[in-house]
Amino acid sequence: MSEKIVITGGTGFVGTHLILELLEQSDAELFCLVRAKNTSAEQRLHQQLAQVIQGSDYAPELINQVKKRCHAIEADLQGDITSLATSIPSGVSQFWHCAASLNYEERFAAEIYDINVEGTRKALALARALNVDCLNYVSTAYVAGRNTGVILESPMAEVQSSNVYESSKVEAEQLIYAQQDIKYRIFRPSIVIGHSRTYHAINFSGMYGFLRRLIQFKGMMARVQRGYLERESIRMNVDPDVPINLVPVDKVAKQAVAIARSDSSNTIFHLTNRTVPTVGEALEVLFSTVGLPPPKIVQDTTQYAWIDEKFNEKIEFYKSYLTGYKQFDRSASNAALGEHTNTTRYAVTANNLNEYCGWYCAQLAQTRSQVPVSR
């Protein structure tokens, strides 16, 4: 009899790739909790997976396994999901909780906590009702908040979060630590970007959000003071020499599934990248992608001109990821993965970061002729 796995967030960026990796690495039957929206839950799930298969380097025939082994169950994590236990066959071994809100603005705090914290509480209750062997939770490496130095694969105790998204993920992890009856693994990816070979992505937060803000700012300046940004570099107060940990989505999914299928007794795993650009290198690529000179790095904000203040207000959320040295320990991940961890396929450098950014800008150009300032 094949293994049975339950998944939340299966239509999301990491979730879609996790499903496809599970289909490739196992013969499991997958039961995916999906909101219906404008189509049925199953149509939405299968359409999203088909899009990712087409955009990535998965074998096209994998869609046949999607249709055969991916079963959608209509659900909403903001509602009661415990009752769904009767809709799912008995004998579920693994529960993957990937569903999350990626919003970060304070005005969305109630919704963020409802999805990320209360949604995790409900996922735990459903996992308990299903008597699963293990809960796999996709968190973020940035539960570390403003901590610097070596970040261990261990529970976060004292931490000052940079935004409500991070604090919600800290609280969600604490819910998982606090319970005693369900075995768990917590996966902490860093800043997730597109596929390592095709650059394809379906979620455009993180690095893509910064790039979008940059495009918007350039468009606004073209209307109010044409040519200024081509003549003058924007000033930024960041740490240009610290690494910015960008990790391709296929690495996150492949390694998460491999760790879950290993015999590791550890419970927390960093899904981060070994070869990454510095903040200075990444900013140079991002600015160059939109046709701007690299920013001028200054020691403090008193050196800002009015235009620098305006720009830095626009990208305030991202500043915490551009300052402060973090080295994400991968002892548990590397031990579980063994030989599978040593690969250069997933390296992100200044050279190929240009390809990720170029892919996104091409997609943006297809969907809009001009980026609205308000978005």
Coordinates of C-alpha atoms in Angstrom, one line a residue:
M1 CA 0.0 0.0 0.0
S2 CA 1.4 3.4 -1.0
E3 CA 2.2 6.1 1.6
K4 CA -0.4 8.8 2.2
I5 CA 0.7 12.5 2.7
V6 CA -1.3 15.6 3.5
I7 CA -0.1 19.0 2.3
T8 CA -1.3 22.6 2.9
G9 CA -0.1 25.4 0.7
G10 CA 0.2 23.1 -2.3
T11 CA -0.6 25.9 -4.8
G12 CA 2.2 28.1 -3.4
F13 CA 5.7 28.7 -4.6
V14 CA 7.5 26.2 -2.3
G15 CA 4.4 24.0 -2.0
T16 CA 4.1 23.2 -5.7
H17 CA 7.7 22.2 -6.0
L18 CA 7.4 20.1 -2.8
I19 CA 4.5 18.2 -4.4
L20 CA 6.5 17.6 -7.6
E21 CA 9.5 16.4 -5.6
L22 CA 7.3 14.0 -3.6
L23 CA 5.8 12.6 -6.8
E24 CA 9.3 12.1 -8.2
Q25 CA 10.9 10.7 -5.0
S26 CA 8.1 8.5 -3.8
D27 CA 5.0 6.6 -4.8
A28 CA 2.9 8.4 -2.2
E29 CA -0.8 9.5 -2.6
L30 CA -1.0 13.2 -1.9
F31 CA -4.0 14.9 -0.3
C32 CA -3.8 18.6 -0.8
L33 CA -5.9 21.1 1.1
V34 CA -6.7 23.8 -1.4
R35 CA -9.0 26.9 -1.5
A36 CA -11.3 26.7 -4.5
K37 CA -11.4 30.4 -5.5
N38 CA -12.7 30.8 -9.1
T39 CA -12.4 27.1 -10.1
S40 CA -12.7 23.9 -8.2
A41 CA -10.0 23.0 -5.8
E42 CA -8.7 20.2 -8.0
Q43 CA -8.7 22.3 -11.1
R44 CA -6.8 25.0 -9.3
L45 CA -4.2 22.6 -7.9
H46 CA -3.6 20.8 -11.2
Q47 CA -3.4 24.0 -13.2
Q48 CA -0.8 25.4 -10.9
L49 CA 1.2 22.2 -10.9
A50 CA 1.0 22.1 -14.7
Q51 CA 2.3 25.6 -14.9
V52 CA 5.3 24.8 -12.7
I53 CA 6.1 21.6 -14.6
Q54 CA 6.1 23.6 -17.9
G55 CA 8.2 26.4 -16.4
S56 CA 10.8 24.3 -14.7
D57 CA 12.8 21.2 -15.8
Y58 CA 10.5 18.5 -14.5
A59 CA 9.6 15.8 -17.1
P60 CA 6.4 16.8 -18.9
E61 CA 4.9 13.4 -18.3
L62 CA 5.0 14.1 -14.5
I63 CA 1.6 15.8 -15.1
N64 CA 0.2 12.2 -15.5
Q65 CA 1.3 11.5 -11.9
V66 CA -0.3 14.8 -10.8
K67 CA -3.6 13.6 -12.2
K68 CA -3.3 10.1 -10.8
R69 CA -1.8 10.8 -7.3
C70 CA -2.7 14.4 -6.3
H71 CA -6.1 14.7 -4.7
A72 CA -7.5 18.1 -3.8
I73 CA -9.6 18.7 -0.8
E74 CA -11.4 22.0 -0.6
A75 CA -10.3 23.8 2.6
D76 CA -9.6 27.2 4.0
L77 CA -7.0 27.5 6.8
Q78 CA -8.9 30.5 8.1
G79 CA -11.9 28.3 8.8
D80 CA -12.3 25.0 10.7
I81 CA -10.2 22.3 9.1
T82 CA -10.2 19.6 11.9
S83 CA -13.5 18.2 10.5
L84 CA -11.7 17.4 7.3
A85 CA -10.2 14.4 9.0
T86 CA -13.2 12.4 7.9
S87 CA -12.5 13.3 4.3
I88 CA -9.0 12.0 4.3
P89 CA -8.2 8.2 4.2
S90 CA -6.7 6.7 7.3
G91 CA -3.0 5.9 7.5
V92 CA -1.5 9.3 6.8
S93 CA 2.2 9.2 7.5
Q94 CA 3.4 12.7 6.8
F95 CA 1.8 16.1 7.1
W96 CA 3.5 19.0 5.2
H97 CA 2.3 22.5 6.4
C98 CA 3.5 25.0 3.8
A99 CA 0.5 27.4 3.8
A100 CA 1.5 30.9 4.9
S101 CA 0.9 34.6 4.4
L102 CA 4.0 36.3 3.0
N103 CA 2.6 39.8 3.8
Y104 CA 4.8 41.8 6.1
E105 CA 3.1 45.2 6.6
E106 CA 1.8 46.1 10.0
R107 CA -1.7 47.0 8.7
F108 CA -2.1 43.3 7.7
A109 CA -0.9 42.0 11.1
A110 CA -4.3 40.4 12.1
E111 CA -4.5 38.5 8.8
I112 CA -0.8 37.5 9.0
Y113 CA -1.2 36.1 12.5
D114 CA -4.5 34.4 11.6
I115 CA -2.9 32.5 8.7
N116 CA 0.6 31.9 10.0
V117 CA -0.1 31.3 13.7
E118 CA -3.7 30.2 14.0
G119 CA -3.3 28.3 10.7
T120 CA -0.5 26.4 12.2
R121 CA -2.5 25.7 15.4
K122 CA -5.3 24.3 13.1
A123 CA -2.8 22.2 11.1
L124 CA -1.5 20.7 14.3
A125 CA -5.0 19.8 15.4
L126 CA -5.8 18.2 12.0
A127 CA -2.4 16.3 12.1
R128 CA -3.4 15.1 15.6
A129 CA -6.8 14.0 14.4
L130 CA -5.2 12.1 11.6
N131 CA -2.6 10.5 13.9
V132 CA 0.2 11.3 11.5
D133 CA 3.7 10.0 12.1
C134 CA 5.4 13.4 11.5
L135 CA 4.5 17.1 10.8
N136 CA 6.9 18.9 8.4
Y137 CA 6.6 22.7 8.8
V138 CA 8.0 25.2 6.3
S139 CA 9.2 28.2 8.3
T140 CA 11.9 30.7 7.4
A141 CA 15.5 31.2 8.2
Y142 CA 14.7 34.7 9.2
V143 CA 13.0 33.7 12.4
A144 CA 16.5 34.7 13.5
G145 CA 15.2 38.3 13.2
R146 CA 18.0 40.8 14.0
N147 CA 20.3 38.2 15.5
T148 CA 23.7 38.2 13.8
G149 CA 26.7 35.9 13.6
V150 CA 26.2 32.1 13.4
I151 CA 22.5 31.2 13.4
L152 CA 22.1 27.7 14.8
E153 CA 19.5 25.0 13.7
S154 CA 17.8 25.3 17.1
P155 CA 14.7 26.8 18.6
M156 CA 14.6 30.6 18.7
A157 CA 14.4 31.9 22.3
E158 CA 15.3 35.5 22.6
V159 CA 14.8 37.2 19.3
Q160 CA 13.9 40.7 18.0
S161 CA 12.0 40.3 14.8
S162 CA 12.3 42.8 12.0
N163 CA 8.6 42.6 11.0
V164 CA 5.3 41.0 11.7
Y165 CA 5.9 38.2 9.1
E166 CA 9.0 37.1 11.0
S167 CA 7.4 37.3 14.4
S168 CA 4.4 35.3 13.2
K169 CA 6.7 32.5 12.0
V170 CA 8.5 32.6 15.4
E171 CA 5.2 32.1 17.2
A172 CA 4.2 29.3 14.8
E173 CA 7.4 27.5 15.5
Q174 CA 6.8 27.9 19.3
L175 CA 3.4 26.2 18.9
I176 CA 5.1 23.2 17.4
Y177 CA 7.9 23.1 20.0
A178 CA 5.3 23.3 22.8
Q179 CA 3.3 20.2 21.8
Q180 CA 4.6 16.8 22.9
D181 CA 2.5 14.3 20.9
I182 CA 3.5 14.8 17.3
K183 CA 7.0 14.3 15.9
Y184 CA 8.0 17.3 13.8
R185 CA 10.6 18.7 11.5
I186 CA 11.0 22.4 10.9
F187 CA 12.5 23.6 7.6
R188 CA 13.9 27.1 7.4
P189 CA 14.6 28.3 3.9
S190 CA 16.3 31.6 3.3
I191 CA 15.2 34.1 0.5
V192 CA 13.6 31.8 -2.1
I193 CA 14.1 32.7 -5.7
G194 CA 13.2 31.0 -9.0
H195 CA 14.2 27.7 -10.5
S196 CA 18.0 27.1 -10.7
R197 CA 17.9 26.3 -14.5
T198 CA 14.9 28.0 -15.9
Y199 CA 14.6 30.9 -13.4
H200 CA 10.8 30.3 -13.4
A201 CA 8.9 31.5 -10.3
I202 CA 5.2 31.9 -9.4
N203 CA 5.6 34.1 -6.3
F204 CA 7.1 37.5 -6.6
S205 CA 7.8 38.6 -3.0
G206 CA 11.3 38.8 -1.5
M207 CA 14.0 39.8 -4.1
Y208 CA 11.3 40.3 -6.7
G209 CA 9.4 42.7 -4.5
F210 CA 12.6 44.8 -4.1
L211 CA 13.1 44.8 -7.9
R212 CA 9.5 45.8 -8.4
R213 CA 9.9 48.7 -6.0
L214 CA 13.0 49.8 -7.9
I215 CA 11.2 49.8 -11.2
Q216 CA 8.3 51.7 -9.6
F217 CA 10.7 54.3 -8.2
K218 CA 12.4 54.8 -11.5
G219 CA 9.0 55.3 -13.2
M220 CA 8.0 57.8 -10.7
M221 CA 11.2 59.8 -11.0
A222 CA 10.9 59.7 -14.8
R223 CA 7.7 61.7 -14.4
V224 CA 8.8 64.2 -11.8
Q225 CA 12.5 64.7 -12.5
R226 CA 13.5 62.9 -15.8
G227 CA 17.2 61.9 -16.1
Y228 CA 18.1 62.4 -12.4
L229 CA 18.6 58.7 -11.6
E230 CA 20.8 58.2 -14.7
R231 CA 23.1 61.0 -13.5
E232 CA 23.1 60.5 -9.7
S233 CA 23.5 57.3 -7.7
I234 CA 21.0 56.6 -5.0
R235 CA 22.6 56.5 -1.6
M236 CA 21.9 53.5 0.7
N237 CA 23.1 52.7 4.2
V238 CA 23.6 48.9 4.0
D239 CA 26.3 46.4 4.6
P240 CA 27.7 45.7 1.1
D241 CA 30.1 43.0 2.2
V242 CA 27.7 40.7 4.0
P243 CA 26.2 37.7 2.1
I244 CA 22.6 37.8 1.1
N245 CA 21.3 34.2 1.2
L246 CA 19.3 33.6 -2.0
V247 CA 18.3 30.0 -2.6
P248 CA 16.6 28.5 -5.7
V249 CA 13.1 27.0 -5.1
D250 CA 14.1 23.6 -6.5
K251 CA 16.9 23.3 -4.0
V252 CA 14.6 24.1 -1.1
A253 CA 12.0 21.5 -2.3
K254 CA 14.5 18.7 -3.3
Q255 CA 16.5 19.0 0.0
A256 CA 13.4 19.2 2.2
V257 CA 11.9 16.0 0.7
A258 CA 15.3 14.2 0.9
I259 CA 15.7 15.2 4.6
A260 CA 12.2 14.1 5.4
R261 CA 13.0 10.7 3.8
S262 CA 16.3 10.4 5.7
D263 CA 16.8 8.8 9.1
S264 CA 17.9 12.0 10.7
S265 CA 16.8 12.5 14.3
N266 CA 17.3 16.3 14.2
T267 CA 14.2 18.5 14.1
I268 CA 15.3 21.9 12.6
F269 CA 17.0 22.3 9.2
H270 CA 18.3 25.3 7.4
L271 CA 17.5 25.2 3.7
T272 CA 20.0 27.9 2.7
N273 CA 22.6 28.3 0.0
R274 CA 26.4 27.9 0.2
T275 CA 27.4 30.1 -2.7
V276 CA 25.6 33.5 -2.7
P277 CA 26.4 37.1 -3.6
T278 CA 27.2 39.9 -1.2
V279 CA 24.7 42.6 -0.7
G280 CA 26.8 45.0 -2.7
E281 CA 27.0 42.6 -5.7
A282 CA 23.3 41.8 -5.5
L283 CA 22.3 45.5 -5.4
E284 CA 24.6 46.2 -8.4
V285 CA 22.8 43.5 -10.4
L286 CA 19.3 44.7 -9.4
F287 CA 20.0 48.3 -10.2
S288 CA 21.7 47.4 -13.5
T289 CA 18.7 45.2 -14.5
V290 CA 16.5 48.3 -14.5
G291 CA 19.1 50.5 -16.2
L292 CA 20.4 52.4 -13.1
P293 CA 23.9 52.9 -11.8
P294 CA 24.8 51.0 -8.7
P295 CA 23.9 52.7 -5.4
K296 CA 26.4 54.7 -3.4
I297 CA 26.9 53.1 0.0
V298 CA 27.2 55.6 2.8
Q299 CA 28.0 55.2 6.5
D300 CA 24.9 56.9 7.9
T301 CA 21.6 58.4 6.8
T302 CA 22.7 62.0 7.4
Q303 CA 24.4 61.8 4.0
Y304 CA 21.0 61.2 2.3
A305 CA 19.6 63.8 -0.1
W306 CA 15.8 64.2 -0.3
I307 CA 15.6 61.7 -3.1
D308 CA 17.6 59.1 -1.2
E309 CA 15.2 59.5 1.8
K310 CA 12.2 58.9 -0.5
F311 CA 13.8 55.8 -2.1
N312 CA 14.8 54.3 1.3
E313 CA 11.3 54.8 2.6
K314 CA 10.0 52.7 -0.3
I315 CA 12.3 49.8 0.5
E316 CA 12.3 50.0 4.3
F317 CA 11.1 46.4 4.7
Y318 CA 14.0 45.0 2.8
K319 CA 16.7 46.9 4.7
S320 CA 16.8 44.3 7.5
Y321 CA 18.0 41.7 4.9
L322 CA 20.7 44.1 3.6
T323 CA 22.4 44.7 6.9
G324 CA 23.9 42.4 9.6
Y325 CA 26.1 39.4 9.0
K326 CA 24.3 36.1 9.3
Q327 CA 25.9 32.7 8.8
F328 CA 23.3 30.0 8.8
D329 CA 24.6 26.8 10.3
R330 CA 23.7 23.7 8.2
S331 CA 25.1 20.9 10.4
A332 CA 21.8 19.1 10.7
S333 CA 20.9 19.6 7.0
N334 CA 24.3 18.5 5.7
A335 CA 24.4 15.4 7.9
A336 CA 20.9 14.3 6.7
L337 CA 21.7 15.0 3.1
G338 CA 25.2 13.5 3.0
E339 CA 26.6 13.5 -0.5
H340 CA 23.5 15.3 -1.9
T341 CA 24.5 18.6 -0.3
N342 CA 27.7 19.1 -2.3
T343 CA 26.6 20.5 -5.6
T344 CA 27.4 23.8 -7.5
R345 CA 24.1 23.6 -9.4
Y346 CA 22.4 25.9 -7.0
A347 CA 25.1 28.5 -6.7
V348 CA 23.8 32.1 -7.0
T349 CA 26.5 34.5 -8.2
A350 CA 26.4 38.0 -9.6
N351 CA 26.5 36.5 -13.1
N352 CA 23.5 34.2 -12.9
L353 CA 21.6 36.6 -10.6
N354 CA 21.3 38.7 -13.6
E355 CA 19.4 35.9 -15.4
Y356 CA 16.9 35.5 -12.5
C357 CA 16.2 39.3 -12.6
G358 CA 16.0 39.4 -16.4
W359 CA 13.5 36.6 -16.4
Y360 CA 11.3 38.4 -13.9
C361 CA 11.5 41.7 -15.8
A362 CA 10.5 39.9 -19.0
Q363 CA 7.4 38.5 -17.2
L364 CA 6.5 41.9 -15.8
A365 CA 6.8 43.4 -19.2
Q366 CA 4.3 40.8 -20.6
T367 CA 1.7 41.6 -18.0
R368 CA 1.9 45.4 -17.8
S369 CA 3.1 48.2 -20.1
Q370 CA 3.9 50.4 -17.1
V371 CA 4.1 49.6 -13.4
P372 CA 1.6 51.7 -11.4
V373 CA 3.2 53.8 -8.7
S374 CA 0.6 52.7 -6.2
R375 CA 1.5 49.0 -6.3

